[in-house]
PDB file of C-alpha atoms in Angstrom:
ATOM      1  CA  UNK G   1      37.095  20.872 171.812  1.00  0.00           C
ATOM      2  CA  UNK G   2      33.796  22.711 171.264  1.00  0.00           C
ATOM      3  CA  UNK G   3      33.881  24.770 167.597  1.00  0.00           C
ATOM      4  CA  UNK G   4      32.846  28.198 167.340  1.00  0.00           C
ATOM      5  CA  UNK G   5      29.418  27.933 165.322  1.00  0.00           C
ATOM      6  CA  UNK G   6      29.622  30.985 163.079  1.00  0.00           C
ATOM      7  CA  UNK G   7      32.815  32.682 161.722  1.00  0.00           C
ATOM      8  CA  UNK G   8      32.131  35.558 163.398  1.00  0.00           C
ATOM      9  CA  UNK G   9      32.317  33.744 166.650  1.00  0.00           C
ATOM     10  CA  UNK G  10      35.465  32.231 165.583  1.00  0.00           C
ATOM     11  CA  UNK G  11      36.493  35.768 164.992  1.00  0.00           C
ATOM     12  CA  UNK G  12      35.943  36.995 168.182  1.00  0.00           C
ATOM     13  CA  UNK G  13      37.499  34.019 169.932  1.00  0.00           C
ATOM     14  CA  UNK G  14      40.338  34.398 168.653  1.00  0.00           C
ATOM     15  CA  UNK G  15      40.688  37.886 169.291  1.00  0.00           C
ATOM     16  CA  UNK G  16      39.479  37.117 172.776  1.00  0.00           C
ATOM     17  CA  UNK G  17      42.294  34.568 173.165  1.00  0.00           C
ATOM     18  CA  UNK G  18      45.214  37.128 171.884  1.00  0.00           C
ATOM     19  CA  UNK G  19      43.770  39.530 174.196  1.00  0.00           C
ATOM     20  CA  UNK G  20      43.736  37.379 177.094  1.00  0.00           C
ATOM     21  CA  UNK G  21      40.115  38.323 177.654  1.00  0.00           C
ATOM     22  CA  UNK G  22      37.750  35.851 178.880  1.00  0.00           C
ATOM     23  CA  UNK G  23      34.127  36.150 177.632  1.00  0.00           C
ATOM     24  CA  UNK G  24      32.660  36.108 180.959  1.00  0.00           C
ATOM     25  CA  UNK G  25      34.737  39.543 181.328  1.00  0.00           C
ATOM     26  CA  UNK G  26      34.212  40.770 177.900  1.00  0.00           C
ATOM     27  CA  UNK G  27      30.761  40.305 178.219  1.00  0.00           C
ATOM     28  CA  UNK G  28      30.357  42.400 181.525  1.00  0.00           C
ATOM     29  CA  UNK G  29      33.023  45.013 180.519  1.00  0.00           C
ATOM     30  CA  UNK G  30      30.279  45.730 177.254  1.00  0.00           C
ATOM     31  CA  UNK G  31      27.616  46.142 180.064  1.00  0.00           C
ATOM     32  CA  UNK G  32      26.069  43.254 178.958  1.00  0.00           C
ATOM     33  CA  UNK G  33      24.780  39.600 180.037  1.00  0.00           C
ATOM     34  CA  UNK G  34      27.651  37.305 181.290  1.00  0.00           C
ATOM     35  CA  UNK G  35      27.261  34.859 178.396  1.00  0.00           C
ATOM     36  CA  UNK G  36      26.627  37.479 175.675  1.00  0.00           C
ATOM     37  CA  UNK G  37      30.321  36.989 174.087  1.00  0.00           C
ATOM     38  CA  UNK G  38      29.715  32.696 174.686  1.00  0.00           C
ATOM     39  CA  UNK G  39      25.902  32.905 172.691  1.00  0.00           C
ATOM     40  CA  UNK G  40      27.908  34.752 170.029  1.00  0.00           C
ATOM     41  CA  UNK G  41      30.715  31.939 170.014  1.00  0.00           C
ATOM     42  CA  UNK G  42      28.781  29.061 170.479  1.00  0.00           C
ATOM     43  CA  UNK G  43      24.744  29.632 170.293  1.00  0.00           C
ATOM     44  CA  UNK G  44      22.499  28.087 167.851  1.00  0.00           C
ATOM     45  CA  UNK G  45      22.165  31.454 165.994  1.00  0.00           C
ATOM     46  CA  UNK G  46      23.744  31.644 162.053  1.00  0.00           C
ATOM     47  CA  UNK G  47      23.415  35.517 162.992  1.00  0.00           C
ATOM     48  CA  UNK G  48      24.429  37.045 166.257  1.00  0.00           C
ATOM     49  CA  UNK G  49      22.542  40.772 166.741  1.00  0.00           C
ATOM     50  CA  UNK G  50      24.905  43.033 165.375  1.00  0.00           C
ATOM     51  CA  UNK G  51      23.920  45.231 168.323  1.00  0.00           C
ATOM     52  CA  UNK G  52      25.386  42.590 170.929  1.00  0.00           C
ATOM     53  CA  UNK G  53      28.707  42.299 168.415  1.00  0.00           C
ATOM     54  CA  UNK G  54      28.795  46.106 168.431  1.00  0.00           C
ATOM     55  CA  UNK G  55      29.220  46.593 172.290  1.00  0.00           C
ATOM     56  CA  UNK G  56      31.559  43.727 172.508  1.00  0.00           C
ATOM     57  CA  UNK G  57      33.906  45.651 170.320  1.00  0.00           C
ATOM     58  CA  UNK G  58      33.318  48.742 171.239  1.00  0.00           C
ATOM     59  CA  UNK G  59      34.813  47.304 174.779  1.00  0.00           C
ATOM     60  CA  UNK G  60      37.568  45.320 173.015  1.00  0.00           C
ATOM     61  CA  UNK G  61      38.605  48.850 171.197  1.00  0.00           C
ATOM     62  CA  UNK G  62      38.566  47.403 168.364  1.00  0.00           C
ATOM     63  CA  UNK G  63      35.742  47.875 164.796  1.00  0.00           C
ATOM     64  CA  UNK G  64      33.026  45.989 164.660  1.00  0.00           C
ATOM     65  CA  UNK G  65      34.463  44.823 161.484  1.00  0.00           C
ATOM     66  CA  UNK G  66      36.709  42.747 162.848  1.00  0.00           C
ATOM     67  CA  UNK G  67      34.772  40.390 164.332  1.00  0.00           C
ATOM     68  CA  UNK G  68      31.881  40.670 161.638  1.00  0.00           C
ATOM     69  CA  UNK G  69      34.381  40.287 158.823  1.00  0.00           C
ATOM     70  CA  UNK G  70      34.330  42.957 156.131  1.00  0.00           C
ATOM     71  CA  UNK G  71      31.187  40.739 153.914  1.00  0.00           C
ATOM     72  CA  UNK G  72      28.535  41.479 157.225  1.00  0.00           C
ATOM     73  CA  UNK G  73      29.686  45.162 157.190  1.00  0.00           C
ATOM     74  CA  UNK G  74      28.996  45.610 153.499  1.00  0.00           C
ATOM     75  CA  UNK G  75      25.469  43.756 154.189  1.00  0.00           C
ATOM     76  CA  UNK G  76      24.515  46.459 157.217  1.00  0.00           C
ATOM     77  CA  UNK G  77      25.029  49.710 155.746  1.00  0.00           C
ATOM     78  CA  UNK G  78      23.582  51.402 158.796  1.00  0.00           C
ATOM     79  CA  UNK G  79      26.437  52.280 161.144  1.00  0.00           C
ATOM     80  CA  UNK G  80      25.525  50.839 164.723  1.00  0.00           C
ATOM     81  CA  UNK G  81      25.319  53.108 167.619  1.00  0.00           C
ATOM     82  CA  UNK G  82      26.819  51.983 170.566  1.00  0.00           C
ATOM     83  CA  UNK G  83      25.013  51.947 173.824  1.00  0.00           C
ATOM     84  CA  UNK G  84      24.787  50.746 177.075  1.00  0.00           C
ATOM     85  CA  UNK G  85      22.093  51.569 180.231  1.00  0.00           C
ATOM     86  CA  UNK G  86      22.861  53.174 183.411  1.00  0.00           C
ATOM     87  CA  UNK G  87      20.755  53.092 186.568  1.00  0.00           C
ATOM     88  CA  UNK G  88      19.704  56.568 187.481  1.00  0.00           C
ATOM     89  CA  UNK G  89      19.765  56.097 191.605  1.00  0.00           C
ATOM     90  CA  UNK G  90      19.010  59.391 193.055  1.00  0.00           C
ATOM     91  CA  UNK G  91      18.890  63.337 192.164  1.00  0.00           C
ATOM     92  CA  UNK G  92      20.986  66.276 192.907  1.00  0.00           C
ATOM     93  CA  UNK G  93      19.335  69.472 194.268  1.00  0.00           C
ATOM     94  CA  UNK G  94      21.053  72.396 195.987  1.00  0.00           C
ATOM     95  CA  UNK G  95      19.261  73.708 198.901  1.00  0.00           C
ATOM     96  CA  UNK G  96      17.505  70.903 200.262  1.00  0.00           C
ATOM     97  CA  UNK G  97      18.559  68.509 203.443  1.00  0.00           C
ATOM     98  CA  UNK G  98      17.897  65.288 203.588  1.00  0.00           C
ATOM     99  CA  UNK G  99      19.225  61.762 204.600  1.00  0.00           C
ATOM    100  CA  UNK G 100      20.241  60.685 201.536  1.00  0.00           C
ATOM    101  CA  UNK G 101      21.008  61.555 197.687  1.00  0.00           C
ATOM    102  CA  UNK G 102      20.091  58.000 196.722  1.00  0.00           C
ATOM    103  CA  UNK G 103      16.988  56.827 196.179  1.00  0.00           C
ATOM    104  CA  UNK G 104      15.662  53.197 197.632  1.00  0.00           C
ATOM    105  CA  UNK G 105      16.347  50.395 194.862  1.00  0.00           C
ATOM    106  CA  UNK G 106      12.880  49.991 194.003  1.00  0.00           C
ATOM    107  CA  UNK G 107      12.790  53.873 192.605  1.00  0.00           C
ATOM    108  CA  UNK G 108      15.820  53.343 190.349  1.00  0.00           C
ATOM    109  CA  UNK G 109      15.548  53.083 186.828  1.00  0.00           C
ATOM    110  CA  UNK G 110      17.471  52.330 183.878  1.00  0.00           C
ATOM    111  CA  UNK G 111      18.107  54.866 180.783  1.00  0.00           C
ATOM    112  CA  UNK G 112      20.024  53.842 177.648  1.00  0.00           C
ATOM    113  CA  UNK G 113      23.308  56.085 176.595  1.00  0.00           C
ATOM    114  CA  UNK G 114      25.991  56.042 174.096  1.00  0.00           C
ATOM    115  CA  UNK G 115      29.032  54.277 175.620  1.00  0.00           C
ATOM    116  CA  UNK G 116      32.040  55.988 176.305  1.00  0.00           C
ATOM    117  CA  UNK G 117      35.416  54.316 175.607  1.00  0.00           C
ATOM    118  CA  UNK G 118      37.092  57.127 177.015  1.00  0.00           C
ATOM    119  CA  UNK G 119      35.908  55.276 180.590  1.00  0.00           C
ATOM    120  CA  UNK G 120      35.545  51.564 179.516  1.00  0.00           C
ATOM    121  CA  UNK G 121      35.363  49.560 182.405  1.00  0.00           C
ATOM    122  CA  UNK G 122      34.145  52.008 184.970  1.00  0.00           C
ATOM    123  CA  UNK G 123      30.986  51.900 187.008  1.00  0.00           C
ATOM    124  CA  UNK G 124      28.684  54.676 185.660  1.00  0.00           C
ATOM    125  CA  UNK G 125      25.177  55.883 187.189  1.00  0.00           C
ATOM    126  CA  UNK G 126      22.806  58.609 186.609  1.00  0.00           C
ATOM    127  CA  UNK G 127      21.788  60.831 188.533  1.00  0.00           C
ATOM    128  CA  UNK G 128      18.657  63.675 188.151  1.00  0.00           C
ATOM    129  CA  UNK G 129      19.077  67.725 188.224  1.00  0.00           C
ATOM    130  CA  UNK G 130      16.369  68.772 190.466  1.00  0.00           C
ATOM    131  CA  UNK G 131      16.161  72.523 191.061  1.00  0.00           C
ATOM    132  CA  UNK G 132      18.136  75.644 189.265  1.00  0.00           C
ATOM    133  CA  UNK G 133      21.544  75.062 190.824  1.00  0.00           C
ATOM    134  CA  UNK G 134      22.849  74.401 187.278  1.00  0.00           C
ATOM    135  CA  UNK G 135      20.482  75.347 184.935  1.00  0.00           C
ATOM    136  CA  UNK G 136      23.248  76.936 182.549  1.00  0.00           C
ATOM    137  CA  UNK G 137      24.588  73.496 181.722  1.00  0.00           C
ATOM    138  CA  UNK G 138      22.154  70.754 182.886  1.00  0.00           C
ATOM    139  CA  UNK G 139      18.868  72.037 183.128  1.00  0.00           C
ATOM    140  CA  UNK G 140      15.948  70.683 185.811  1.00  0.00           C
ATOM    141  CA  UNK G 141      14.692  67.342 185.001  1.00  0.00           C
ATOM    142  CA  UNK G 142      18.140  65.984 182.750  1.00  0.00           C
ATOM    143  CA  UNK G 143      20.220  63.319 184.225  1.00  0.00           C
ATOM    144  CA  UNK G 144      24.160  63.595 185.315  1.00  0.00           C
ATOM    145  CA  UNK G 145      25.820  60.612 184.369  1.00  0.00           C
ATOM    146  CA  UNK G 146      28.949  60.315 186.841  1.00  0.00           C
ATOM    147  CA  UNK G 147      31.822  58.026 187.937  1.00  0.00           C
ATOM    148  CA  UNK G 148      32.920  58.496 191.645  1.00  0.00           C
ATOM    149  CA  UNK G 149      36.015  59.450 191.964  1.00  0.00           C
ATOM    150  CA  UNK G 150      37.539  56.730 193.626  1.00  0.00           C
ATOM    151  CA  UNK G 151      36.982  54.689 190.754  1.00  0.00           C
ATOM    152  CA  UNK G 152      38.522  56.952 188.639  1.00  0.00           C
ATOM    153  CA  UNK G 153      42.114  56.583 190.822  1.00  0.00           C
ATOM    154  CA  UNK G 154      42.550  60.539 189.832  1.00  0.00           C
ATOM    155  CA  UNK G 155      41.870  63.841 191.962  1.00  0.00           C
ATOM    156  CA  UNK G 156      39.280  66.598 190.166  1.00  0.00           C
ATOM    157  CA  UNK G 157      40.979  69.104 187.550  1.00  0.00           C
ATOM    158  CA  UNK G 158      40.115  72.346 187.142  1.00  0.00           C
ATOM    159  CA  UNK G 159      36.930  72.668 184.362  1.00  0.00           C
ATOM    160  CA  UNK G 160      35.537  69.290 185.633  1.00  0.00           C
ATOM    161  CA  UNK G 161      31.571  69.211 186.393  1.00  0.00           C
ATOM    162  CA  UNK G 162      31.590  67.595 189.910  1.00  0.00           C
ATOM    163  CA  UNK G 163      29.055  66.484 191.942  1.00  0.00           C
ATOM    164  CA  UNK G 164      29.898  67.883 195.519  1.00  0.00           C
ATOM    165  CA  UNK G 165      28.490  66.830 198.386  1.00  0.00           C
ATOM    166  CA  UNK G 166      28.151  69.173 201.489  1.00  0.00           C
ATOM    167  CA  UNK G 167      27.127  67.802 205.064  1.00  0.00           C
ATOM    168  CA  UNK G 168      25.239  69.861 207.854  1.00  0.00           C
ATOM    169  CA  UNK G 169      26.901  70.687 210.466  1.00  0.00           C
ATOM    170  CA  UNK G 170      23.855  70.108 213.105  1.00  0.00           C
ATOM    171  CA  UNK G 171      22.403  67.004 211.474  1.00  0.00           C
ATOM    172  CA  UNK G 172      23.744  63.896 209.504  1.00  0.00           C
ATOM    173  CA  UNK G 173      21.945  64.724 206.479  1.00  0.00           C
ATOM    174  CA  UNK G 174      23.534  66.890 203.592  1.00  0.00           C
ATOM    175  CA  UNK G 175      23.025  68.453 199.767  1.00  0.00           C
ATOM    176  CA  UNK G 176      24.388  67.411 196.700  1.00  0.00           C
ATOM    177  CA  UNK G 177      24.770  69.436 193.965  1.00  0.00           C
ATOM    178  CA  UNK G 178      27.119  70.127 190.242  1.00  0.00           C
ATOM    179  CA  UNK G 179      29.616  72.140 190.539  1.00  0.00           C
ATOM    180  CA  UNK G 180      32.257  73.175 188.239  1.00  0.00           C
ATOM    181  CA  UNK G 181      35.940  73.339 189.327  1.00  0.00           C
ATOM    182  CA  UNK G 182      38.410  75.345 189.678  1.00  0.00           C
ATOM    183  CA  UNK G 183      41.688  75.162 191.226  1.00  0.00           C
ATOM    184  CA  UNK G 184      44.126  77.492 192.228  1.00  0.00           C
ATOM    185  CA  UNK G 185      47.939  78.121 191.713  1.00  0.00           C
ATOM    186  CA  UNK G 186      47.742  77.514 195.894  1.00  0.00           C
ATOM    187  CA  UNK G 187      46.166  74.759 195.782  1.00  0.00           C
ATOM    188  CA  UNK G 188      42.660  75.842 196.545  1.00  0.00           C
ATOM    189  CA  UNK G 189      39.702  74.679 195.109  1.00  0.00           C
ATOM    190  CA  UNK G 190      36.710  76.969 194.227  1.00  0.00           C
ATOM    191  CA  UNK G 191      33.437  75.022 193.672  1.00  0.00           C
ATOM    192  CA  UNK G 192      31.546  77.035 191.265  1.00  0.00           C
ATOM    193  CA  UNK G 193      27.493  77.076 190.462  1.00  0.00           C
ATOM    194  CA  UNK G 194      26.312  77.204 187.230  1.00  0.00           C
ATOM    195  CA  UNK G 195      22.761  78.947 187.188  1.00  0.00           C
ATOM    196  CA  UNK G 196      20.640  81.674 185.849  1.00  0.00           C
ATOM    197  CA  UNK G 197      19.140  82.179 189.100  1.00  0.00           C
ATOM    198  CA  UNK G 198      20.350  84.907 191.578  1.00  0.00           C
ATOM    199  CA  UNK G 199      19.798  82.434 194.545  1.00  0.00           C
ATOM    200  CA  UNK G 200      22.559  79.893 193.704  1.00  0.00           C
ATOM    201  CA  UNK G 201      25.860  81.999 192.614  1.00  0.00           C
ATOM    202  CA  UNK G 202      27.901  81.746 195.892  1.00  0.00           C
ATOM    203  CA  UNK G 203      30.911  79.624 195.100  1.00  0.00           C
ATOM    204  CA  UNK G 204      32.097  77.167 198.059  1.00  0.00           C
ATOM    205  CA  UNK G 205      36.117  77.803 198.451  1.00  0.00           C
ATOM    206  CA  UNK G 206      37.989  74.591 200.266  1.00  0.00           C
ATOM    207  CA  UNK G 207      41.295  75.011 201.644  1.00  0.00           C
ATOM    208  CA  UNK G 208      44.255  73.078 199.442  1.00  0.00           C
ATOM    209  CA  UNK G 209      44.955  69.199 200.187  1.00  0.00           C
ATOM    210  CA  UNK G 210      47.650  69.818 202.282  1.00  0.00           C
ATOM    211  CA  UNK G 211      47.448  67.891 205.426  1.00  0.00           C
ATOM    212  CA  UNK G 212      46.830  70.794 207.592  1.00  0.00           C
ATOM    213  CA  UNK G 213      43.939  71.299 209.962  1.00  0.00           C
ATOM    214  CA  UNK G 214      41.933  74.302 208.793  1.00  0.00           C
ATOM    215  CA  UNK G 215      39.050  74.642 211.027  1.00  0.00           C
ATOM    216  CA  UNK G 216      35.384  76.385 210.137  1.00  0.00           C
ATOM    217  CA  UNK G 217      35.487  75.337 206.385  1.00  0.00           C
ATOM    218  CA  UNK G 218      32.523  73.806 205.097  1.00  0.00           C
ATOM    219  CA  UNK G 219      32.494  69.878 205.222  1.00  0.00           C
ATOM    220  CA  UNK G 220      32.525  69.511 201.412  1.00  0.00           C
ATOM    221  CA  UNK G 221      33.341  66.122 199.616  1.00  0.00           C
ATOM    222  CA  UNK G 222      34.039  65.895 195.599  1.00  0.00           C
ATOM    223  CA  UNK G 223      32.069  62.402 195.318  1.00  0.00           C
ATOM    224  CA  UNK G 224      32.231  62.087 191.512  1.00  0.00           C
ATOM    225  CA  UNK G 225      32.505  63.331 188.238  1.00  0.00           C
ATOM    226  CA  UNK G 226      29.989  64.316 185.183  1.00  0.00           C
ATOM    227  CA  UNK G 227      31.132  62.830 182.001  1.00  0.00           C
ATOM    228  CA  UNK G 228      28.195  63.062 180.643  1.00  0.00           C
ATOM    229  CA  UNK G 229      24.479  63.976 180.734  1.00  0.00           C
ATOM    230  CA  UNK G 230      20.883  63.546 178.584  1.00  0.00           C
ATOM    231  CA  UNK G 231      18.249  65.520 178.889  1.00  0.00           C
ATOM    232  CA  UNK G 232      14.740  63.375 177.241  1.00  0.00           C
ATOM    233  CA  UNK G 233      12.367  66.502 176.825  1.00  0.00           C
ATOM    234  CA  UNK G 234      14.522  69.592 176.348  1.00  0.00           C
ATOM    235  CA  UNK G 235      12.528  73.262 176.749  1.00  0.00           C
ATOM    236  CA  UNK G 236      13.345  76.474 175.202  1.00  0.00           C
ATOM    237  CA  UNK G 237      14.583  79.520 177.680  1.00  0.00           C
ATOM    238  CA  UNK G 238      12.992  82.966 177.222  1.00  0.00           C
TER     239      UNK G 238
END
């Protein structure tokens, strides 16, 4: 049987094997290559980046010490940030129609955050605030980073940033937009904006999710939730 080359891939084996975890899916649940965890195991390297190490635990939910072993830890004072990247795939802007909020493929672009182990294992994208719609919390030109939310398995709660999509009634095209929730003792939910400007502070009010028909209420859909956003050149407000 193949040996581990370093101890600190014997480390993480092991751990890997009490876990259950293979290291194809450890690998992809750090956002990284499918033989990241393996090259750390088995490559030719006497040091595995501490970087690649890093994610792998942060996924495992476990510290990085355990698979470094407490000697490496002393040896890299600098506590490692954990990150992943995203794909930002379209932008969110109230007030405009179109066909789609998603850009084509060959427009999307990748942007580095800090990973979240509140939502290991969930698909996360960005996308980009175009507009005023929300310029209290997530100014023009920052990007949203959401989960949909049938990912999530869970229904929106109220004081969740959503991103709401609304369809026109004449066409097939519709608006996206953050909103933030709120949701009544009734059962109905009030999509609220969050801008400075005058032009976006009409809240859209949906009827409660109870079965019934109720007929001229705008054709809104809660598509996914903000847990998180970054903003790369933030401006001062006067």
């Amino acid at each position: 049987m193949k040996k581990p080359t370093t101890q600190i891939g014997a480390r993480l084996l092991k751990i890997l094997n009490e876990k259950g975890i293979s290291m194809r899916a450890a690998s992809l649940g750090a956002g990284l290559s499918e033989s990241a965890a393996k090259h750390v195991i088995y490559g030719s390297s006497q040091s595995p980046r501490l970087t690649t190490i890093s994610q792998i635990a942060a996924y495992l939910d476990i510290p990085t010490s355990e698979i470094t072993g407490s000697d490496a830890q002393q040896k890299n004072a600098a506590v490692p940030i954990h990150t992943t990247q995203i794909e930002v795939r379209g932008d969110v802007q109230a007030g405009v129609w179109r066909e789609a909020i998603e850009w084509p493929q060959a427009d999307w672009y990748a942007i580095t955050v800090p990973i979240d182990t509140a939502y290991q294992g969930f698909h996360r994208y960005g996308l980009k605030v175009c507009g005023q719609s929300m310029n209290k919390v997530f100014p023009e030109g920052s990007v949203v980073v959401v989960i949909n939310f049938g990912d999530l398995g869970r229904l929106p709660k109220t004081g969740d940033f959503v991103v709401a999509v609304q369809r026109c009634s004449k066409t097939d095209q519709f608006e996206a937009t953050v909103k933030a929730v709120q949701i009544r003792d009734d059962g109905t939910v009030i999509l609220w904006p969050q801008s400075w400007d005058p032009a976006f502070q009409t809240p859209v009010v949906l009827p409660p999710q109870d079965g019934h028909d109720h007929a001229g209420v705008p054709d809104v859909a809660i598509q996914a939730l903000v847990v998180g956003s970054y903003q790369s050149h933030p401006k001062a407000s006067f």
